[in-house]
Coordinates of C-alpha atoms in Angstrom, one line a residue:
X163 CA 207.0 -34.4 145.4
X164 CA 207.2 -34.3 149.5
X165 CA 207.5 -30.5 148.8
X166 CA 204.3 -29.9 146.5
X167 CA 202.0 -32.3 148.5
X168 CA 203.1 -30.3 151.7
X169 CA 202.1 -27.2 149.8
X170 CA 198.2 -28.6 149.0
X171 CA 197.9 -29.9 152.4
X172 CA 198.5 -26.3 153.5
X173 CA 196.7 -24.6 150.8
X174 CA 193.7 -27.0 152.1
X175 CA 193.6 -25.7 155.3
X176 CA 194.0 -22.1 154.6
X177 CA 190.7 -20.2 154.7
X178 CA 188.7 -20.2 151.4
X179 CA 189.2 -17.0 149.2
X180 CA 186.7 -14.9 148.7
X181 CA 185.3 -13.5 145.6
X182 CA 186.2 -9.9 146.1
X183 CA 189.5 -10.9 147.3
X184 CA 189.4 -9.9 150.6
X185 CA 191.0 -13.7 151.3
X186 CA 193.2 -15.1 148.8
X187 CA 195.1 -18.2 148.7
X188 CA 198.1 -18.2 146.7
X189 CA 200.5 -21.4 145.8
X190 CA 203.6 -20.4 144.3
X191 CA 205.7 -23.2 142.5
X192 CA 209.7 -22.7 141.4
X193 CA 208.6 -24.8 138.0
X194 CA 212.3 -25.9 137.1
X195 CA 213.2 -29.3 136.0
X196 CA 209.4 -30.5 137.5
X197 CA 207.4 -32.2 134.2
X198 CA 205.1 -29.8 132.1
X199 CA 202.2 -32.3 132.4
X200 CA 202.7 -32.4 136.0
X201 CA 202.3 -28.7 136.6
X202 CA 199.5 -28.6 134.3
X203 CA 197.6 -31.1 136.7
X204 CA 198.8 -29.0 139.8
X205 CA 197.2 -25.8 138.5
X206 CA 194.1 -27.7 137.7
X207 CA 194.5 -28.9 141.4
X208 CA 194.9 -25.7 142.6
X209 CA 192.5 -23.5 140.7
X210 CA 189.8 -25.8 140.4
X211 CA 189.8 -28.3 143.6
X212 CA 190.6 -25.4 145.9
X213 CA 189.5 -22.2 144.0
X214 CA 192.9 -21.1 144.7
X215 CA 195.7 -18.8 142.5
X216 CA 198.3 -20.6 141.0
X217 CA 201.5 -19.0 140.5
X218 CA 205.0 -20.4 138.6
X219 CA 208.3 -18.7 139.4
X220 CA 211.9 -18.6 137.2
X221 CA 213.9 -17.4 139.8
X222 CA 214.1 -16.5 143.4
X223 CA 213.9 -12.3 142.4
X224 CA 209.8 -13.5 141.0
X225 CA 209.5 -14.1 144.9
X226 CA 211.1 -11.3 145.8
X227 CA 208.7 -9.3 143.4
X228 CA 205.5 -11.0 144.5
X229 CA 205.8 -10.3 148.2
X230 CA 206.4 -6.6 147.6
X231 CA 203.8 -6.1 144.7
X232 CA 201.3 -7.0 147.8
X233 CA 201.3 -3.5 149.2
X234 CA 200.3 -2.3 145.9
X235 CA 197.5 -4.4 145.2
X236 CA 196.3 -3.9 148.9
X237 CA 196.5 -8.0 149.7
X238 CA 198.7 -7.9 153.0
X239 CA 200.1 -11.0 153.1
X240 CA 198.4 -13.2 156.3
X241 CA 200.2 -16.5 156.6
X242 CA 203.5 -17.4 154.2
X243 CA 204.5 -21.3 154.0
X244 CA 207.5 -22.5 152.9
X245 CA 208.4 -25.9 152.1
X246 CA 212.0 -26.6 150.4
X247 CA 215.2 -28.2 151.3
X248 CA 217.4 -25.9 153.4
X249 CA 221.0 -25.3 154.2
X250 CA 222.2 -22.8 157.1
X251 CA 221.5 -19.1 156.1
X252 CA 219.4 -20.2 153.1
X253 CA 216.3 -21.7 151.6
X254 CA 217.2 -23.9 148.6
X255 CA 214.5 -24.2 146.3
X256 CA 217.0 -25.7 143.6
X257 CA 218.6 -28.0 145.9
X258 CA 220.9 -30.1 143.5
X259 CA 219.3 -28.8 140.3
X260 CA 221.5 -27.3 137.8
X261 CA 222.2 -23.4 138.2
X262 CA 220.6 -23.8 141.7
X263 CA 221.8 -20.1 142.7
X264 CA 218.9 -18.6 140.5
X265 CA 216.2 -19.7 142.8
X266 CA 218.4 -20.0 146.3
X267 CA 216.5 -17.4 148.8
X268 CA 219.3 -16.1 151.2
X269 CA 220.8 -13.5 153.2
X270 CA 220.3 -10.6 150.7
X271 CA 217.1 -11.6 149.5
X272 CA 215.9 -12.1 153.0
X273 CA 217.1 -7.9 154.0
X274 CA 215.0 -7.2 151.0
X275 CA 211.8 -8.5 152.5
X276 CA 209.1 -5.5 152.0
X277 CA 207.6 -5.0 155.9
X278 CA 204.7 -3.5 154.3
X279 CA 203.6 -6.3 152.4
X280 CA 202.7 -7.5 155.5
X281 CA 199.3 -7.7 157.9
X282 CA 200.1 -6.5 161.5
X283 CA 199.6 -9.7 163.0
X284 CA 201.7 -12.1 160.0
X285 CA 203.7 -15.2 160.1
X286 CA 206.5 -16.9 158.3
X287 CA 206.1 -20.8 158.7
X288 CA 209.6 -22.2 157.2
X289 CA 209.7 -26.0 157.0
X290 CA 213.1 -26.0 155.5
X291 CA 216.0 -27.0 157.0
X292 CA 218.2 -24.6 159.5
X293 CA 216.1 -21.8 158.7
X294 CA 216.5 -20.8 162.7
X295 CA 220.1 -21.4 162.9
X296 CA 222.7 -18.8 163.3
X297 CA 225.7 -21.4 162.3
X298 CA 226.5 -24.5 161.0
X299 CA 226.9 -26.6 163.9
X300 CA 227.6 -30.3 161.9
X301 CA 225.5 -33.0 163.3
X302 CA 225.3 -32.1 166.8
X303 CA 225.1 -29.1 169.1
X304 CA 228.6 -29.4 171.0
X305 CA 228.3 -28.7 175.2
X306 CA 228.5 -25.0 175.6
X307 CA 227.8 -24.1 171.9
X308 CA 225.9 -21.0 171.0
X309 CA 223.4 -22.1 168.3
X310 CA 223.6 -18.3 167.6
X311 CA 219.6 -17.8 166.2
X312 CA 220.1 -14.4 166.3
X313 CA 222.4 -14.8 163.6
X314 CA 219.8 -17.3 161.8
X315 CA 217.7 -16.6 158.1
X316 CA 214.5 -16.6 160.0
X317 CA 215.8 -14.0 162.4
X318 CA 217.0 -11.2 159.6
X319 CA 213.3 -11.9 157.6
X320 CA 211.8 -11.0 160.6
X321 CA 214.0 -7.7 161.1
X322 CA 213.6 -6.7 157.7
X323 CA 210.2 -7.6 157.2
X324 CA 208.9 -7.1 160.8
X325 CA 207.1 -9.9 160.5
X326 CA 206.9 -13.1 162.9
X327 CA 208.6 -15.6 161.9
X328 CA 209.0 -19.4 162.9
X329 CA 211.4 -22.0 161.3
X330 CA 213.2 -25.3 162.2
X331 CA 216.8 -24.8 164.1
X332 CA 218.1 -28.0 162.7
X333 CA 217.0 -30.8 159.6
X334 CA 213.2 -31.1 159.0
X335 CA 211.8 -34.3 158.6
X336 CA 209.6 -35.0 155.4
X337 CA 209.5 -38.5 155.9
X338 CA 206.3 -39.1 157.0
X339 CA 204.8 -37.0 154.6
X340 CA 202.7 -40.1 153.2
X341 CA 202.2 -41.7 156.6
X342 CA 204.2 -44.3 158.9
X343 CA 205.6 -47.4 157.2
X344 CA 203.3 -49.1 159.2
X345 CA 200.3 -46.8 158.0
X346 CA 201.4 -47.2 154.3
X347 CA 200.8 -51.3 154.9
X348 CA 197.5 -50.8 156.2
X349 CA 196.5 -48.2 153.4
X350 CA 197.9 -51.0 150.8
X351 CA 196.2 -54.0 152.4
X352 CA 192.6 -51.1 152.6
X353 CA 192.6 -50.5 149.2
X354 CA 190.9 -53.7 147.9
X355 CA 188.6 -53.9 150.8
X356 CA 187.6 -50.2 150.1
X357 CA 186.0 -51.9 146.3
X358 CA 184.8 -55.0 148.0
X359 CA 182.9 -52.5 150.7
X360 CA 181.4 -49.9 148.2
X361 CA 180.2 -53.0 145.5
X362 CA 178.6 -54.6 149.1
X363 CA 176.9 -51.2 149.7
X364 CA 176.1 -50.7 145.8
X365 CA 174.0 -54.5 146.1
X366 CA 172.8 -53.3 149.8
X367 CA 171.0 -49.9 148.5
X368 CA 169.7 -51.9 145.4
X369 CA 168.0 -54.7 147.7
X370 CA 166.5 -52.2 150.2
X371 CA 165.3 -50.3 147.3
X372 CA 163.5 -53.9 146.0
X373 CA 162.0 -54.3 149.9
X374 CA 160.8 -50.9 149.5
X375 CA 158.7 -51.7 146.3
X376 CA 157.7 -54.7 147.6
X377 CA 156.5 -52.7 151.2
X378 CA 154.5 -50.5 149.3
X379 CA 153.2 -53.1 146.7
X380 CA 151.4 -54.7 149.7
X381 CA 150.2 -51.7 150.8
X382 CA 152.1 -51.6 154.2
X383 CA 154.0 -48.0 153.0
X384 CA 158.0 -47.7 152.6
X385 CA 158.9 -47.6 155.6
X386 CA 157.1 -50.5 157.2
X387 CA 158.8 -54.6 157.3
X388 CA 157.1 -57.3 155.6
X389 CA 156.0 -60.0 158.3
X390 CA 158.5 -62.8 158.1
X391 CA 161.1 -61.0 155.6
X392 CA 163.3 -58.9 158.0
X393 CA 164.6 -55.9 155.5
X394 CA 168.4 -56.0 154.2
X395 CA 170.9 -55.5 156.3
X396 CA 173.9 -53.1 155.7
X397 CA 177.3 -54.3 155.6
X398 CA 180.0 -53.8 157.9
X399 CA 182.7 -51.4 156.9
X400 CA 186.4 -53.5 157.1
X401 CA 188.6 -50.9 158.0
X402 CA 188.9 -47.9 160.4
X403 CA 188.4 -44.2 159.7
X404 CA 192.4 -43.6 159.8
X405 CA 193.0 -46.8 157.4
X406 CA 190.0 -45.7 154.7
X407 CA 191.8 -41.7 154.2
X408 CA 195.2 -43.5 153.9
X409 CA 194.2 -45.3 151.4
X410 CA 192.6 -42.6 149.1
X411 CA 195.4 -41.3 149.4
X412 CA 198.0 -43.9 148.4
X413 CA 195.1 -44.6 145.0
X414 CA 195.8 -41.0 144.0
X415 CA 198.8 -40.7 144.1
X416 CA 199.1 -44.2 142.8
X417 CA 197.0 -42.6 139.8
X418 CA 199.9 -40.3 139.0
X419 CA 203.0 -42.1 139.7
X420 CA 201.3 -44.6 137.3
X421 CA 200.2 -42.1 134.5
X422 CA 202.8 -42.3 131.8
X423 CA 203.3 -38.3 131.1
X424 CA 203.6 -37.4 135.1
X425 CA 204.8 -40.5 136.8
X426 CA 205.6 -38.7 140.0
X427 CA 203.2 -39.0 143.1
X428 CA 201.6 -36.1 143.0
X429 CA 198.4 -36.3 145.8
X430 CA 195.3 -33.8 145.0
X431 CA 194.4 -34.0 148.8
X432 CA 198.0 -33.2 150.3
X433 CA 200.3 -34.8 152.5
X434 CA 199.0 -36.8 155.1
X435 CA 200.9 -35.2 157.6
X436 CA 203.1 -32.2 158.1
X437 CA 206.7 -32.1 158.1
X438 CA 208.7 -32.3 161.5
X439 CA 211.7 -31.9 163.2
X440 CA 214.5 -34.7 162.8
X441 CA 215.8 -36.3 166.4
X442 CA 219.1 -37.6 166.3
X443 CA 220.9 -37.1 169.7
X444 CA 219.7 -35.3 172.9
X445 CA 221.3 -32.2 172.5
X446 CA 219.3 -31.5 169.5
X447 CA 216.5 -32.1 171.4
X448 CA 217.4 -30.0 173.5
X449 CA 218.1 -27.2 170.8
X450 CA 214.3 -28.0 169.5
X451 CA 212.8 -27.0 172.5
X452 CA 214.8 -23.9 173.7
X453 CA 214.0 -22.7 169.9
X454 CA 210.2 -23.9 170.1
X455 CA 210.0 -20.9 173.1
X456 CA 211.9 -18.5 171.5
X457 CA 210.2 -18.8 168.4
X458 CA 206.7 -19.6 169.8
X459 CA 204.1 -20.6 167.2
X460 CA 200.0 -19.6 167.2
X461 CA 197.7 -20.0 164.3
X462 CA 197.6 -16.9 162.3
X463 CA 195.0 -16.8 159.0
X464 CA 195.8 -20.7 158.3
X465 CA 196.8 -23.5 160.3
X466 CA 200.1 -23.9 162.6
X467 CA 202.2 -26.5 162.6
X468 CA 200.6 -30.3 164.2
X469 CA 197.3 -27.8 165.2
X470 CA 194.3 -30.4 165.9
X471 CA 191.4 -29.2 164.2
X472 CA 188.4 -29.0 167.2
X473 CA 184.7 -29.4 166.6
X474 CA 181.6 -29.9 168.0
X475 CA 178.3 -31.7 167.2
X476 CA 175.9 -28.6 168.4
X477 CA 176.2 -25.3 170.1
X478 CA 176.3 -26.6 173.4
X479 CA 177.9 -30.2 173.4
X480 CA 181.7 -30.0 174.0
X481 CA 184.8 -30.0 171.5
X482 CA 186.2 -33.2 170.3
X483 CA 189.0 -33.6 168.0
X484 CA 187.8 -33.9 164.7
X485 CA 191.2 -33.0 162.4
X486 CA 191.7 -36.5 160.7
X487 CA 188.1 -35.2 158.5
X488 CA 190.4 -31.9 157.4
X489 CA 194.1 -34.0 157.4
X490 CA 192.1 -36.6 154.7
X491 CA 191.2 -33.5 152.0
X492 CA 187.3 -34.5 153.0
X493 CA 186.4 -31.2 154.8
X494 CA 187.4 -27.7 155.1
X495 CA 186.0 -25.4 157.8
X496 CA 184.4 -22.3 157.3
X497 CA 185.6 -19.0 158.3
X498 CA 183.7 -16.7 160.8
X499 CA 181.8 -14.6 159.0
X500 CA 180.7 -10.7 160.5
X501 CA 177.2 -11.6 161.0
X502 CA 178.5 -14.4 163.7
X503 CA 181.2 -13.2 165.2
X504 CA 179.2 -12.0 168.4
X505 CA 178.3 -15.6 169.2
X506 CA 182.1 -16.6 169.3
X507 CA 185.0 -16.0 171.8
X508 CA 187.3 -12.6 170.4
X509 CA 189.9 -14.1 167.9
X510 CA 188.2 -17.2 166.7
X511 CA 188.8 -18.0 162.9
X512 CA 186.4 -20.5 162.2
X513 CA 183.0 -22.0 162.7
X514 CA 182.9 -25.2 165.1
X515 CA 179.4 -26.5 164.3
X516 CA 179.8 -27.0 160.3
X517 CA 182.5 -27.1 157.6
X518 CA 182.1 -27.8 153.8
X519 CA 183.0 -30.6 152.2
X520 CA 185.7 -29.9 149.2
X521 CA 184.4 -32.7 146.7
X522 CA 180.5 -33.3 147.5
X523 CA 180.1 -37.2 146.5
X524 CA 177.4 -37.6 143.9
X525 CA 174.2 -39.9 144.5
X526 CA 174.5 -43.2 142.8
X527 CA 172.6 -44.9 139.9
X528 CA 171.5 -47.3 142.8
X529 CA 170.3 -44.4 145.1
X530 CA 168.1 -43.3 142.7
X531 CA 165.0 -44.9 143.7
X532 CA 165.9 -44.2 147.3
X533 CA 165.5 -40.8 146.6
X534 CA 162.3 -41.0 145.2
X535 CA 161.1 -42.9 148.3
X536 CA 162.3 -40.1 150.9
X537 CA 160.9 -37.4 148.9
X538 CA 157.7 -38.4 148.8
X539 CA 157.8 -39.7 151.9
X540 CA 159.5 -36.0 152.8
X541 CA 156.6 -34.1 151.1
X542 CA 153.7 -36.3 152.3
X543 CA 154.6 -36.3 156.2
X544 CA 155.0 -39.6 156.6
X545 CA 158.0 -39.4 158.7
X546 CA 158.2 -36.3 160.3
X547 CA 155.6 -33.4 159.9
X548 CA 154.5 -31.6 156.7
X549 CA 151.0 -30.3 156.8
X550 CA 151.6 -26.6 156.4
X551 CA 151.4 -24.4 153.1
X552 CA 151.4 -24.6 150.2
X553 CA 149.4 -27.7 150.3
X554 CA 151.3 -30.9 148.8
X555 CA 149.0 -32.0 145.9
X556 CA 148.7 -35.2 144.9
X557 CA 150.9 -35.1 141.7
X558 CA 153.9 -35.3 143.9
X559 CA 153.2 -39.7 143.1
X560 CA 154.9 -38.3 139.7
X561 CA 157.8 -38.0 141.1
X562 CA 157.6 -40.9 143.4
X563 CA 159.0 -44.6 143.2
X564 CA 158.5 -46.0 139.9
X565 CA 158.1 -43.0 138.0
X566 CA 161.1 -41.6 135.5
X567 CA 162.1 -38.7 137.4
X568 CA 165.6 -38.4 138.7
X569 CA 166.0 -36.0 141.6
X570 CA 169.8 -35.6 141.3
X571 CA 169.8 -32.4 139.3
X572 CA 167.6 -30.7 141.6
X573 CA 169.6 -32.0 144.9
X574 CA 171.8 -29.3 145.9
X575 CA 174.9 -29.8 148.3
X576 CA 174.6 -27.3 151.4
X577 CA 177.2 -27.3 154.1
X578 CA 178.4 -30.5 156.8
X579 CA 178.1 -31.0 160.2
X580 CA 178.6 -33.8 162.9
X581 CA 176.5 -36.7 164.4
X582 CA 176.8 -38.3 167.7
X583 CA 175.9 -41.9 168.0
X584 CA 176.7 -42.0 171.5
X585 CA 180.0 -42.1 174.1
X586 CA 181.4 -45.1 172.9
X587 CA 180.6 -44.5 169.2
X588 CA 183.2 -42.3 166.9
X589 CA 181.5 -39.2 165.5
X590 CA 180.5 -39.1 161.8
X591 CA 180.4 -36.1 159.1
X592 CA 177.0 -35.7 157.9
X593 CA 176.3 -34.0 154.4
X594 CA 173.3 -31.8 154.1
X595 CA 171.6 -31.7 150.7
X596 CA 168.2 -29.3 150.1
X597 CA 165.7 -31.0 147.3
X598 CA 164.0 -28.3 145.4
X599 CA 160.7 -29.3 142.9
X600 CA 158.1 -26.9 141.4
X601 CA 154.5 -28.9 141.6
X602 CA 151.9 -27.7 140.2
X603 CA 153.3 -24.5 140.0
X604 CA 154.1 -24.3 143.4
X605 CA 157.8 -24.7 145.7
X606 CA 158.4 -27.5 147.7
X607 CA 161.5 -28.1 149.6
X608 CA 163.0 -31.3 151.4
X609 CA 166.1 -31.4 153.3
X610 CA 168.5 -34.7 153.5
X611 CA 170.8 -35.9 156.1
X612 CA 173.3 -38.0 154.1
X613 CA 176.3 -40.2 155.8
X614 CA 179.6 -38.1 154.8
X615 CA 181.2 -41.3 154.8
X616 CA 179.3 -44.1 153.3
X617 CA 177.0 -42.0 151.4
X618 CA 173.8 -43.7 152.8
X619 CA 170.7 -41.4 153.1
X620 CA 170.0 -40.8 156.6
X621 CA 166.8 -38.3 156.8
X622 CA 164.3 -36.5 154.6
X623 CA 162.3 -34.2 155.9
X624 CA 159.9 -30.9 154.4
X625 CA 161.2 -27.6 154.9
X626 CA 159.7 -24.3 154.8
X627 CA 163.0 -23.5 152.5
X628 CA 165.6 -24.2 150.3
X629 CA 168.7 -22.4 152.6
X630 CA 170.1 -21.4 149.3
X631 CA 170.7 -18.3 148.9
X632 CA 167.7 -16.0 147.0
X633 CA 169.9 -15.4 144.0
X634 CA 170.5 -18.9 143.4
X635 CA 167.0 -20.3 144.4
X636 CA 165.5 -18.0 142.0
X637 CA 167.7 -18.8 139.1
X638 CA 167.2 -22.9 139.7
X639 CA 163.3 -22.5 140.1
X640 CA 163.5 -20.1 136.5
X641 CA 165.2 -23.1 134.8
X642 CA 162.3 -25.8 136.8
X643 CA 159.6 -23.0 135.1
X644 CA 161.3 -22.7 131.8
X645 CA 161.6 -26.5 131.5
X646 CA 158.1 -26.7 131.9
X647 CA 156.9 -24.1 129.5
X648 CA 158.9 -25.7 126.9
X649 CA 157.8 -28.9 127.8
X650 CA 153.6 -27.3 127.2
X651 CA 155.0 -25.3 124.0
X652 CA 156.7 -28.5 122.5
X653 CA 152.9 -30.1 123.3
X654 CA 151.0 -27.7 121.6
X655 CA 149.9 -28.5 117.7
X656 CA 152.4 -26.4 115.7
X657 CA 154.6 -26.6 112.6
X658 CA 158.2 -27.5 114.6
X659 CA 161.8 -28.2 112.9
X660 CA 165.1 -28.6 114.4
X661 CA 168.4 -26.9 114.2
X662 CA 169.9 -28.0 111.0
X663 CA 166.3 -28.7 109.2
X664 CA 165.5 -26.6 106.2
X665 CA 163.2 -23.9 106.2
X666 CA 160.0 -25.5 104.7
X667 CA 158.1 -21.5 104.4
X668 CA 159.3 -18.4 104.7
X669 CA 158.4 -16.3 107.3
X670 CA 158.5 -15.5 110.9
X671 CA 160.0 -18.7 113.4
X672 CA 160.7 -18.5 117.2
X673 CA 163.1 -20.6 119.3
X674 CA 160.9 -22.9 122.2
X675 CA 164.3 -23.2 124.2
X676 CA 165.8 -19.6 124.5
X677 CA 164.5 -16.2 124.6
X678 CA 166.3 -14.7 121.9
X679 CA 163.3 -13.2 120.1
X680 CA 161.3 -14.3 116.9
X681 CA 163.4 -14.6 113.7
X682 CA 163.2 -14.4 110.0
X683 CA 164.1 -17.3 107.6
X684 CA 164.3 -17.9 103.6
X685 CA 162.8 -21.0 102.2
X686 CA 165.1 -24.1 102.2
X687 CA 167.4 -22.1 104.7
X688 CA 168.6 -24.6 107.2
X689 CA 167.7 -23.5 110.5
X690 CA 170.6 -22.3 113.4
X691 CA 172.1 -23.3 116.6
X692 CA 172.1 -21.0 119.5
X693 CA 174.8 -21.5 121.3
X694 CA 176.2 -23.8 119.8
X695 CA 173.3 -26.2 121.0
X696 CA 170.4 -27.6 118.9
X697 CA 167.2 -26.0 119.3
X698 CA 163.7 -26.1 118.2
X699 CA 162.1 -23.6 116.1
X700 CA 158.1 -22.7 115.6
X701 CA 156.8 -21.4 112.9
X702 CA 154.4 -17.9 114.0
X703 CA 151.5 -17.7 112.1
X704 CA 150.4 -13.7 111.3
X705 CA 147.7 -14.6 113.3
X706 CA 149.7 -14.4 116.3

């Protein structure tokens, strides 16, 4: 499984594909002897987490074949990965499987690498083992010895495919794939104080939601104390930053391992780490970094080997290293688009200021309420300013505390950023969320600073817009509109029957829920789905 995880944590920190395919992520699997169940999951993983292609091969000529189909279908490869076991002068993806020569990449698959199936400016990582070596040297490079990479399997792939390539000169090390021995303690001794923490927030937000009511019951407003009854305080989070995303970790692939049609540990958010060269005796040492100049790696479309992940908090504070967001499966940054590349140095990949956040977490039951108290709050000014148009009226209580709205379907996930607490204070992610409501029929927005790592609301604040894009903002406020048209329709005075009633009159009926025109039923005719969802239908008098 060391092999697969490596290939998500890569997969994760390639740049996400676009829709007209102008980036696309592939990950390509040899499926033999691996469980069906397990590769089902893994294309879920894949296609769905990531948004990714997902590709199974028979034999080592389907690899052959997909490379070189690339210059046909115009999608130059940018970056290739490779993680497998390795012998001298081949790539073993069968490595002690039956009939391992079927799916063994060697010398003559590696002269029949297409060159054109490459982008000018490629790279082949190879994480296998000996991939840069020219001989089999045993277990040590004797005095004097020529290591011979000239000779190596990276060194005719990148003849034949005149492509850059980069590869181990001796063993690879997967071992730490999962973490440190010492990491994999902590992560099993985090694991129960990672319940104990969230059930201690869970009571925290349902208490300061209780203060709140009781604030505003005595007419002192949300945000104000109660003389004498200091509010709730939140509680301290047990374990460190490092400990919390080794521990997620370790529960999901626990998760698999555990499941009783997988039972392999298969991790959704990658390896913790990336593989690395063994280091048995000095001379290999050596070897490692003669070969690390000869074969000198850069980042290329995707991330290089042990590349810290850089980022800042604004335009103009400095860079800090913020990779263990990205190494954990939290984050992945965003590419530079056209429209911004003139306010970033020539060859920059990514933005520094923001990234995305792969699985947004959803507001709890318990958060509810605080949500209602920051958008009204948000709407009303009482925090920051809001007195500009359209006027706020004063139905916005209706959605307030105490009322029966839940904001959660109309609180979309926007993009992630940073916050600095000061020098001496660790950086946090911080999600932004936009609030979108029709009142009155009019728009009102509110944008929310939420902790990427606890999930506790930060900010709410009015905005002018919803940053979504115009597409989507008009198709969400359409739904808001059409919700409450049905809602007057289903008010009016009317002769009304569900799906599945029968037809009490013959005669013309319209559907309340979905424009798909008036219709004509017999008597005792039971009335339709559409769309395989219950609806309501009207009767429409000739009147009309």
């Amino acid at each position: 499984m060391m092999f697969i995880n490596q290939g998500i944590r890569q997969l994760r920190q390639y740049p996400e594909g676009t829709s007209d395919y102008a980036i696309q992520r592939v990950f390509l699997i040899f499926a033999k002897d691996y469980p069906r169940k397990l590769l089902d999951e893994l294309k879920k993983i894949v296609e769905v987490d990531y948004c990714a292609s997902y590709r199974e091969l028979t034999d080592v000529a389907d690899l052959v074949t997909f490379i070189a189909a690339r210059r046909g279908k115009k999608r130059l490869i940018k970056q290739l990965d490779i993680f497998s076991h390795g012998l001298v002068h081949s790539i073993e993806f069968g490595y002690d499987v039956g009939e391992s020569w079927q799916i063994r990449y060697g010398m003559n698959q590696a002269c029949m690498l297409a060159p054109l199936a490459f982008d000018d400016d490629a790279t082949i990582f190879s994480y296998a083992c000996r991939t840069g070596l020219g001989h089999d040297i045993g277990t040590k490079l004797d005095p004097g010895e020529d290591p011979r990479y000239e000779e190596s399997l990276a060194q005719i792939m990148a003849d034949a495919g005149d492509v850059e390539v980069r590869a181990f000169p001796r063993r690879s090390n997967y071992d730490e794939t999962y973490g440190t021995r010492e990491e994999l303690i902590a992560a099993k001794k985090t694991l129960p104080k990672i319940d104990e923490y969230r059930r201690e927030v869970e009571a925290y937000h349902r208490q300061m939601a209780a203060y709140r009511k009781r604030t505003v019951a005595l007419g002192k407003g949300p945000m104000n104390e109660i003389p004498g009854e200091p509010p709730p305080k939140a509680p301290v989070r047990p374990y460190t930053d490092r400990e919390f995303q080794l521990a997620e970790h370790m529960k999901k692939r626990g998760n698999y391992e555990s499941a009783a049609d997988i039972g392999l540990p298969l991790d959704p958010l990658g390896a913790t780490k990336s593989a690395r060269m063994k280091k048995r005796t000095a001379a290999l040492i050596v070897v490692m970094v003669l070969a690390a100049f000869a074969l000198s790696w850069t980042v290329s479309g995707g991330s290089a080997m042990n590349e810290k992940i850089m980022m800042r908090v604004s335009e103009d504070e400095p860079l800090f290293d913020a990779t263990q967001w990205f190494d954990n499966g939290m984050y992945r940054r965003i590419p530079v688009g056209d429209e911004d590349r003139i306010y970033y140095p020539e060859g920059t990949l990514y933005v520094d200021t923001s990234m995305r956040r792969i699985s947004p977490s959803p507001f709890s039951d318990e958060q509810v309420e605080s949500l209602q108290i920051n958008m009204v709050m948000a709407l009303r000014g009482e925090i920051f300013p809001a007195d500009f148009l359209p006027t706020v009226p004063s139905s916005v209580d209706d959605i307030g505390l105490g009322s029966s709205f839940d904001p959660r379907p109309q609180t979309v996930y926007l993009a992630s950023g940073f916050r600095d607490y000061g020098d001496d204070k660790p950086k946090i992610p911080v999600d932004y969320y936009t609030f979108y409501t029709l009142l009155e029929g009019k728009r009102f927005y509110v944008l929310i600073d939420r902790n990427g790592e606890t999930g506790e609301i930060l900010l709410a604040y009015r905005s002018y817009s919803s940053h979504l894009p115009k597409e989507e903002e008009e198709r969400r406020f359409q739904e808001l509109q059409s919700k409450v048209d049905l809602q007057s329709w289903l008010d009016e005075s009317g002769w009304k029957k569900r799906s599945g009633e029968l037809c009490p009159w013959p005669g013309t009926w319209e559907c309340l829920e979905l424009p798909i025109g008036k219709q004509t039923f017999a008597h005792n005719m039971p009335f339709p789905k559409v769309n395989a969802q219950d609806v309501t239908w009207r009767f429409v008098s000739s009147t009309c």
